[in-house]
Amino acid sequence: MYYLIKFSSSFLIVFVLLVSCKQETVKENKSVDVIKTEITKKDPLPSWNDTSPKKEIMAFVNTAIDKNHPNFVPIKDRIATFDNDGNLWSEQPAYFQLFFAMDRVKAMAKDHPEWKNKQPFKAVLEDDMKTLAKGGEEALIKLVMATHSGNTTVEFEQDVKDWIHTAKHPTKNVTYDKLVYQPMLELLQYLRANDFKTFVVSGGGVDFMRAFVTKIYGIPEEQILGSRIKTAYEYNDGKPVIKRLPAIEFIDDKVGKPENIQKIIGKKPVFSSGNSDGDLAMMQWTASNKHKSFMLYVHHTDADREWAYDKNSHIGRLDKGLIQAKKDGWTVIDMKKDWKIIHPFELN
Amino acid sequence: MYYLIKFSSSFLIVFVLLVSCKQETVKENKSVDVIKTEITKKDPLPSWNDTSPKKEIMAFVNTAIDKNHPNFVPIKDRIATFDNDGNLWSEQPAYFQLFFAMDRVKAMAKDHPEWKNKQPFKAVLEDDMKTLAKGGEEALIKLVMATHSGNTTVEFEQDVKDWIHTAKHPTKNVTYDKLVYQPMLELLQYLRANDFKTFVVSGGGVDFMRAFVTKIYGIPEEQILGSRIKTAYEYNDGKPVIKRLPAIEFIDDKVGKPENIQKIIGKKPVFSSGNSDGDLAMMQWTASNKHKSFMLYVHHTDADREWAYDKNSHIGRLDKGLIQAKKDGWTVIDMKKDWKIIHPFELN
């Protein structure tokens, strides 16, 4: 399983590098004609159209790294924080971590015969999404607790690794890791090439993410922040383990994001990117940096290639964030207009 | 104040680099004859005597970076975690953060007339250490809550910065930042030069440490882990603040250390260093790394140059840790025997 992961993530990186040698023509799409994915010094963001967001990002980076510019940012302060769901990869029709929890319920069901008659497990086992949705947040927490705890950190990591490269998205029919955004992979790489330190700051579970995103995003475990459950260290006769307990310790969403950033990173980001109102406090915190900072919202506008949703969505709701972005001149990506390609598999 | 800090920390680094040009003879000491502090490729640890700990550290690093050696450690896994109090700087006759809290009580007393007759504040204002000690942990928590909360993260940082370069240690009569261990500064630098990522993992308050240790140790804010109090984000009409609340959120000591390492760093250290039983769980966790790992205990044995204490000390108690270190072959620094110099000011 490990080698599969290695192959898959290397694939993305190697591919991006290889295509710089030739021009790629990929399958046509309403908003895509011919796509070049050449990451060069001249164009570090080849999957972005030459519209405002790309220009604004590059203008910001060029001044941030220019020692003689008033907007120069010292390297130690080049902290860039990215939401994950809906910002670095897709999040529809439900957070992918929920699909993981549901698949785990199915896998664990043989040891839990009582689940056949117990909600929300019954709904999951019967693929009854309607009943599951009715259970609301309480049902979700029950599912997460049952599937994300009771084992050690090592065992949980293996569960996620096994899942991410076998389970398939219900409508896109590809493994979930294929649903990352190619333009964001390029943006992460571009920022790092300019000495920004890139972090994920997500409402998703931190250990769920760490099991696979480090290789896909090129971001090490220690730069992934997320929601956490409680844990307990046990010496275990010289073979110590950390057990995952069935209790939520911290939800890394809304005001939790700047709070967690302060606790773990210890300084304000100078670049933040998100796609929902859950990211607004992080954006505001970033906007208050003493250095000139950059706030980037992803607006899901492409129902053909991805999904189109904002203020009326039950997932990744974007309402107040969009209003403040317009008011304060933050950059908003119109996915349909601004991204040449969305998912890396469009390049195949 | 900012420039003072900058000067002071640069001083340490610049000094270490400059002295490589010439041989330094410093004041004589029972255990020191002539001291060379040349950090060279040949000797990256010039303040260490050529005794076992230095040899063992260098042997470990040399195999960890050797791709052809079975003990090779990939760069991404070269995580080194260091306790702070008693391990990177001194901790006697009380944790320096307690002296900070006491100085803050005195500075804040004019706004708190009630403290004159209220313990433990009364004891602090009267320099009555005996009564203060009697108050035990409860008294300490009251002091920390009163002095470390009720302000914003920015204000607190400034309080610490103002203090660290003006307050003096009660017996050594130097500012507290001068009481860092020169051999450990060299060790941090040596590990980083070999692509280890160095972290502080301390029972001390994370924001207290971040206000000054980043420059002294060369470790950025995001690699400092410590105890935390609760916080609350407030939008504050577009000038957001994070307020420090009077409630402890997490104590980064004993089993809290491996738990916090897993939550924040997300992988096992391959090198750990501490000086007390409070570090034992971190050491055990490190010892269980799949890679060959290194566990380093500092044993305070030098009553002349520093302090001598272990299993009977009320601070930095080292008892079980020493027993396990001997049993499992971990490296133990005998401060008196193994360190040529202890504090950088001995070089003056």
mmCIF file of C-alpha atoms in Angstrom, chain A residues 60-293:
data_model
loop_
_atom_site.group_PDB
_atom_site.id
_atom_site.type_symbol
_atom_site.label_atom_id
_atom_site.label_comp_id
_atom_site.label_asym_id
_atom_site.label_seq_id
_atom_site.Cartn_x
_atom_site.Cartn_y
_atom_site.Cartn_z
ATOM 1 C CA PHE A 60 1.978 40.049 -4.218
ATOM 2 C CA VAL A 61 4.731 37.428 -4.243
ATOM 3 C CA ASN A 62 7.024 39.616 -6.333
ATOM 4 C CA THR A 63 6.802 42.496 -3.865
ATOM 5 C CA ALA A 64 6.927 40.240 -0.774
ATOM 6 C CA ILE A 65 10.318 38.872 -1.830
ATOM 7 C CA ASP A 66 11.749 42.223 -2.946
ATOM 8 C CA LYS A 67 13.996 43.604 -0.220
ATOM 9 C CA ASN A 68 13.715 47.090 -1.624
ATOM 10 C CA HIS A 69 9.927 47.106 -1.767
ATOM 11 C CA PRO A 70 7.853 48.510 1.132
ATOM 12 C CA ASN A 71 5.775 45.307 1.068
ATOM 13 C CA PHE A 72 8.808 43.075 1.602
ATOM 14 C CA VAL A 73 8.148 40.198 4.024
ATOM 15 C CA PRO A 74 11.106 38.628 5.869
ATOM 16 C CA ILE A 75 11.399 34.883 5.186
ATOM 17 C CA LYS A 76 10.581 33.906 8.775
ATOM 18 C CA ASP A 77 7.218 35.682 8.428
ATOM 19 C CA ARG A 78 6.272 34.102 5.092
ATOM 20 C CA ILE A 79 3.590 31.889 6.606
ATOM 21 C CA ALA A 80 0.912 30.692 4.165
ATOM 22 C CA THR A 81 -2.161 28.854 5.480
ATOM 23 C CA PHE A 82 -4.561 26.842 3.330
ATOM 24 C CA ASP A 83 -7.923 25.387 4.177
ATOM 25 C CA ASN A 84 -8.233 21.846 2.797
ATOM 26 C CA ASP A 85 -11.796 20.744 1.933
ATOM 27 C CA GLY A 86 -13.085 22.715 -1.039
ATOM 28 C CA ASN A 87 -9.831 24.654 -1.203
ATOM 29 C CA LEU A 88 -7.099 22.125 -1.977
ATOM 30 C CA TRP A 89 -9.414 19.277 -2.952
ATOM 31 C CA SER A 90 -13.140 18.837 -3.594
ATOM 32 C CA GLU A 91 -15.709 18.461 -0.834
ATOM 33 C CA GLN A 92 -18.914 17.456 -2.595
ATOM 34 C CA PRO A 93 -21.404 15.812 -2.236
ATOM 35 C CA ALA A 94 -20.069 15.392 1.336
ATOM 36 C CA TYR A 95 -16.729 15.888 3.090
ATOM 37 C CA PHE A 96 -14.516 13.014 1.970
ATOM 38 C CA GLN A 97 -13.743 12.229 5.587
ATOM 39 C CA LEU A 98 -17.426 11.330 6.030
ATOM 40 C CA PHE A 99 -17.131 8.817 3.187
ATOM 41 C CA PHE A 100 -14.120 7.387 5.003
ATOM 42 C CA ALA A 101 -16.161 7.096 8.207
ATOM 43 C CA MET A 102 -18.992 5.373 6.332
ATOM 44 C CA ASP A 103 -16.622 2.931 4.658
ATOM 45 C CA ARG A 104 -15.069 2.203 8.055
ATOM 46 C CA VAL A 105 -18.524 1.492 9.521
ATOM 47 C CA LYS A 106 -19.079 -1.043 6.757
ATOM 48 C CA ALA A 107 -15.658 -2.594 7.288
ATOM 49 C CA MET A 108 -16.115 -2.761 11.068
ATOM 50 C CA ALA A 109 -19.740 -3.958 10.965
ATOM 51 C CA LYS A 110 -18.876 -7.646 11.311
ATOM 52 C CA ASP A 111 -17.541 -6.929 14.818
ATOM 53 C CA HIS A 112 -20.595 -4.810 15.665
ATOM 54 C CA PRO A 113 -23.737 -6.850 14.939
ATOM 55 C CA GLU A 114 -25.704 -4.335 17.048
ATOM 56 C CA TRP A 115 -25.187 -1.656 14.371
ATOM 57 C CA LYS A 116 -27.749 -3.357 12.106
ATOM 58 C CA ASN A 117 -30.477 -1.937 14.304
ATOM 59 C CA LYS A 118 -28.799 1.157 15.703
ATOM 60 C CA GLN A 119 -28.723 4.622 14.114
ATOM 61 C CA PRO A 120 -26.819 6.231 12.547
ATOM 62 C CA PHE A 121 -24.973 2.978 11.751
ATOM 63 C CA LYS A 122 -28.068 1.297 10.333
ATOM 64 C CA ALA A 123 -28.493 4.138 7.824
ATOM 65 C CA VAL A 124 -24.865 3.828 6.746
ATOM 66 C CA LEU A 125 -25.073 0.058 6.324
ATOM 67 C CA GLU A 126 -28.233 0.480 4.241
ATOM 68 C CA ASP A 127 -26.821 3.420 2.227
ATOM 69 C CA ASP A 128 -29.799 5.390 3.453
ATOM 70 C CA MET A 129 -28.386 8.907 3.073
ATOM 71 C CA LYS A 130 -31.747 10.509 3.776
ATOM 72 C CA THR A 131 -32.005 9.080 7.284
ATOM 73 C CA LEU A 132 -28.330 9.781 7.865
ATOM 74 C CA ALA A 133 -28.767 13.437 6.914
ATOM 75 C CA LYS A 134 -31.727 13.690 9.280
ATOM 76 C CA GLY A 135 -29.449 12.658 12.162
ATOM 77 C CA GLY A 136 -27.548 15.902 11.736
ATOM 78 C CA GLU A 137 -24.370 16.748 13.572
ATOM 79 C CA GLU A 138 -25.046 14.299 16.382
ATOM 80 C CA ALA A 139 -25.121 11.398 13.936
ATOM 81 C CA LEU A 140 -21.897 12.569 12.315
ATOM 82 C CA ILE A 141 -20.100 12.799 15.638
ATOM 83 C CA LYS A 142 -21.255 9.283 16.527
ATOM 84 C CA LEU A 143 -19.879 7.988 13.224
ATOM 85 C CA VAL A 144 -16.572 9.770 13.647
ATOM 86 C CA MET A 145 -16.144 8.618 17.240
ATOM 87 C CA ALA A 146 -16.910 5.009 16.336
ATOM 88 C CA THR A 147 -14.535 4.955 13.378
ATOM 89 C CA HIS A 148 -11.762 7.370 14.363
ATOM 90 C CA SER A 149 -11.057 6.193 17.912
ATOM 91 C CA GLY A 150 -10.448 3.043 19.918
ATOM 92 C CA ASN A 151 -7.240 2.298 18.057
ATOM 93 C CA THR A 152 -3.666 3.612 18.173
ATOM 94 C CA THR A 153 -2.342 6.489 16.065
ATOM 95 C CA VAL A 154 -0.347 3.984 13.990
ATOM 96 C CA GLU A 155 -3.359 1.752 13.308
ATOM 97 C CA PHE A 156 -5.539 4.723 12.368
ATOM 98 C CA GLU A 157 -2.929 6.022 9.935
ATOM 99 C CA GLN A 158 -2.870 2.626 8.221
ATOM 100 C CA ASP A 159 -6.687 2.573 7.992
ATOM 101 C CA VAL A 160 -6.649 5.913 6.166
ATOM 102 C CA LYS A 161 -3.786 4.885 3.871
ATOM 103 C CA ASP A 162 -5.595 1.678 2.939
ATOM 104 C CA TRP A 163 -8.742 3.638 2.191
ATOM 105 C CA ILE A 164 -7.425 6.634 0.250
ATOM 106 C CA HIS A 165 -6.028 4.535 -2.572
ATOM 107 C CA THR A 166 -8.849 2.051 -2.912
ATOM 108 C CA ALA A 167 -12.113 3.862 -2.175
ATOM 109 C CA LYS A 168 -13.721 5.730 -5.064
ATOM 110 C CA HIS A 169 -15.701 8.935 -5.156
ATOM 111 C CA PRO A 170 -19.446 8.162 -5.632
ATOM 112 C CA THR A 171 -19.938 10.277 -8.761
ATOM 113 C CA LYS A 172 -16.462 11.059 -10.134
ATOM 114 C CA ASN A 173 -15.454 7.393 -9.865
ATOM 115 C CA VAL A 174 -11.794 8.116 -9.100
ATOM 116 C CA THR A 175 -9.898 7.665 -5.838
ATOM 117 C CA TYR A 176 -10.376 10.688 -3.595
ATOM 118 C CA ASP A 177 -6.735 11.809 -3.813
ATOM 119 C CA LYS A 178 -7.272 12.467 -7.522
ATOM 120 C CA LEU A 179 -9.709 15.234 -6.639
ATOM 121 C CA VAL A 180 -7.036 17.722 -5.560
ATOM 122 C CA TYR A 181 -6.898 21.006 -7.446
ATOM 123 C CA GLN A 182 -4.019 21.222 -9.912
ATOM 124 C CA PRO A 183 -3.882 25.070 -9.760
ATOM 125 C CA MET A 184 -3.519 24.900 -5.974
ATOM 126 C CA LEU A 185 -0.709 22.330 -6.216
ATOM 127 C CA GLU A 186 1.073 24.826 -8.453
ATOM 128 C CA LEU A 187 0.348 27.694 -6.067
ATOM 129 C CA LEU A 188 1.762 25.749 -3.095
ATOM 130 C CA GLN A 189 4.888 24.960 -5.078
ATOM 131 C CA TYR A 190 5.223 28.558 -6.281
ATOM 132 C CA LEU A 191 4.959 29.949 -2.745
ATOM 133 C CA ARG A 192 7.525 27.457 -1.409
ATOM 134 C CA ALA A 193 9.889 28.307 -4.247
ATOM 135 C CA ASN A 194 9.694 31.855 -2.906
ATOM 136 C CA ASP A 195 10.473 30.775 0.678
ATOM 137 C CA PHE A 196 6.928 30.765 1.992
ATOM 138 C CA LYS A 197 6.243 28.030 4.529
ATOM 139 C CA THR A 198 2.974 26.366 3.540
ATOM 140 C CA PHE A 199 0.521 25.016 6.134
ATOM 141 C CA VAL A 200 -2.824 23.265 5.941
ATOM 142 C CA VAL A 201 -5.337 24.661 8.459
ATOM 143 C CA SER A 202 -8.475 22.587 8.095
ATOM 144 C CA GLY A 203 -11.627 21.645 9.947
ATOM 145 C CA GLY A 204 -10.823 18.067 8.911
ATOM 146 C CA GLY A 205 -9.194 15.620 11.277
ATOM 147 C CA VAL A 206 -5.475 16.281 11.548
ATOM 148 C CA ASP A 207 -4.470 12.616 11.581
ATOM 149 C CA PHE A 208 -6.836 11.785 8.722
ATOM 150 C CA MET A 209 -5.119 14.425 6.586
ATOM 151 C CA ARG A 210 -1.579 13.602 7.625
ATOM 152 C CA ALA A 211 -1.968 10.007 6.457
ATOM 153 C CA PHE A 212 -1.932 11.086 2.827
ATOM 154 C CA VAL A 213 -1.730 14.808 2.124
ATOM 155 C CA THR A 214 1.946 15.218 3.013
ATOM 156 C CA LYS A 215 3.001 13.556 -0.209
ATOM 157 C CA ILE A 216 0.272 15.029 -2.405
ATOM 158 C CA TYR A 217 0.739 18.636 -1.256
ATOM 159 C CA GLY A 218 4.441 18.460 -0.392
ATOM 160 C CA ILE A 219 3.597 19.655 3.120
ATOM 161 C CA PRO A 220 5.172 17.756 6.045
ATOM 162 C CA GLU A 221 3.106 16.391 8.950
ATOM 163 C CA GLU A 222 4.212 19.185 11.292
ATOM 164 C CA GLN A 223 2.671 21.789 8.989
ATOM 165 C CA ILE A 224 -0.785 20.208 8.962
ATOM 166 C CA LEU A 225 -3.263 21.683 11.469
ATOM 167 C CA GLY A 226 -6.746 20.297 11.935
ATOM 168 C CA SER A 227 -9.420 19.116 14.320
ATOM 169 C CA ARG A 228 -8.280 16.672 16.973
ATOM 170 C CA ILE A 229 -9.687 13.994 19.232
ATOM 171 C CA LYS A 230 -8.293 13.291 22.692
ATOM 172 C CA THR A 231 -5.468 10.816 23.051
ATOM 173 C CA ALA A 232 -3.669 8.920 25.805
ATOM 174 C CA TYR A 233 -0.034 7.802 25.920
ATOM 175 C CA GLU A 234 0.609 4.287 27.262
ATOM 176 C CA TYR A 235 4.067 2.914 27.989
ATOM 177 C CA ASN A 236 2.831 -0.578 27.092
ATOM 178 C CA ASP A 237 5.886 -2.451 28.452
ATOM 179 C CA GLY A 238 8.427 -0.581 26.368
ATOM 180 C CA LYS A 239 6.380 -0.499 23.178
ATOM 181 C CA PRO A 240 4.605 2.810 23.785
ATOM 182 C CA VAL A 241 1.421 3.667 21.938
ATOM 183 C CA ILE A 242 -0.835 6.695 21.760
ATOM 184 C CA LYS A 243 -4.462 5.641 21.919
ATOM 185 C CA ARG A 244 -7.215 7.600 20.228
ATOM 186 C CA LEU A 245 -10.065 8.307 22.632
ATOM 187 C CA PRO A 246 -13.738 8.768 21.707
ATOM 188 C CA ALA A 247 -13.893 12.478 22.603
ATOM 189 C CA ILE A 248 -13.367 15.579 20.511
ATOM 190 C CA GLU A 249 -10.582 17.825 21.813
ATOM 191 C CA PHE A 250 -10.626 20.681 19.342
ATOM 192 C CA ILE A 251 -12.590 21.778 16.260
ATOM 193 C CA ASP A 252 -10.343 23.716 13.895
ATOM 194 C CA ASP A 253 -13.035 25.801 12.233
ATOM 195 C CA LYS A 254 -14.241 29.428 12.289
ATOM 196 C CA VAL A 255 -12.608 31.288 15.234
ATOM 197 C CA GLY A 256 -10.840 28.007 16.043
ATOM 198 C CA LYS A 257 -8.627 28.593 13.008
ATOM 199 C CA PRO A 258 -6.859 31.783 14.153
ATOM 200 C CA GLU A 259 -6.761 30.394 17.688
ATOM 201 C CA ASN A 260 -5.094 27.195 16.500
ATOM 202 C CA ILE A 261 -2.743 29.129 14.233
ATOM 203 C CA GLN A 262 -1.632 31.233 17.186
ATOM 204 C CA LYS A 263 -1.227 28.180 19.447
ATOM 205 C CA ILE A 264 0.638 25.999 16.990
ATOM 206 C CA ILE A 265 2.319 28.312 14.474
ATOM 207 C CA GLY A 266 2.673 31.231 16.886
ATOM 208 C CA LYS A 267 2.568 34.006 14.308
ATOM 209 C CA LYS A 268 0.124 35.538 11.869
ATOM 210 C CA PRO A 269 -0.073 34.196 8.313
ATOM 211 C CA VAL A 270 0.786 36.621 5.551
ATOM 212 C CA PHE A 271 -1.124 34.562 2.982
ATOM 213 C CA SER A 272 -4.381 32.688 3.581
ATOM 214 C CA SER A 273 -6.611 30.744 1.292
ATOM 215 C CA GLY A 274 -10.054 29.285 1.938
ATOM 216 C CA ASN A 275 -13.437 28.707 0.346
ATOM 217 C CA SER A 276 -16.079 29.069 3.043
ATOM 218 C CA ASP A 277 -17.332 31.192 5.918
ATOM 219 C CA GLY A 278 -15.471 28.729 8.146
ATOM 220 C CA ASP A 279 -12.283 30.360 6.859
ATOM 221 C CA LEU A 280 -13.391 33.946 7.419
ATOM 222 C CA ALA A 281 -11.809 34.396 10.867
ATOM 223 C CA MET A 282 -8.500 33.049 9.490
ATOM 224 C CA MET A 283 -8.742 35.543 6.636
ATOM 225 C CA GLN A 284 -9.474 38.441 9.004
ATOM 226 C CA TRP A 285 -6.547 37.427 11.203
ATOM 227 C CA THR A 286 -4.297 37.316 8.134
ATOM 228 C CA ALA A 287 -5.612 40.681 6.929
ATOM 229 C CA SER A 288 -4.492 42.214 10.240
ATOM 230 C CA ASN A 289 -0.841 41.243 9.663
ATOM 231 C CA LYS A 290 1.552 44.174 10.052
ATOM 232 C CA HIS A 291 3.032 43.092 6.723
ATOM 233 C CA LYS A 292 1.025 43.486 3.519
ATOM 234 C CA SER A 293 -0.907 40.224 3.368
#
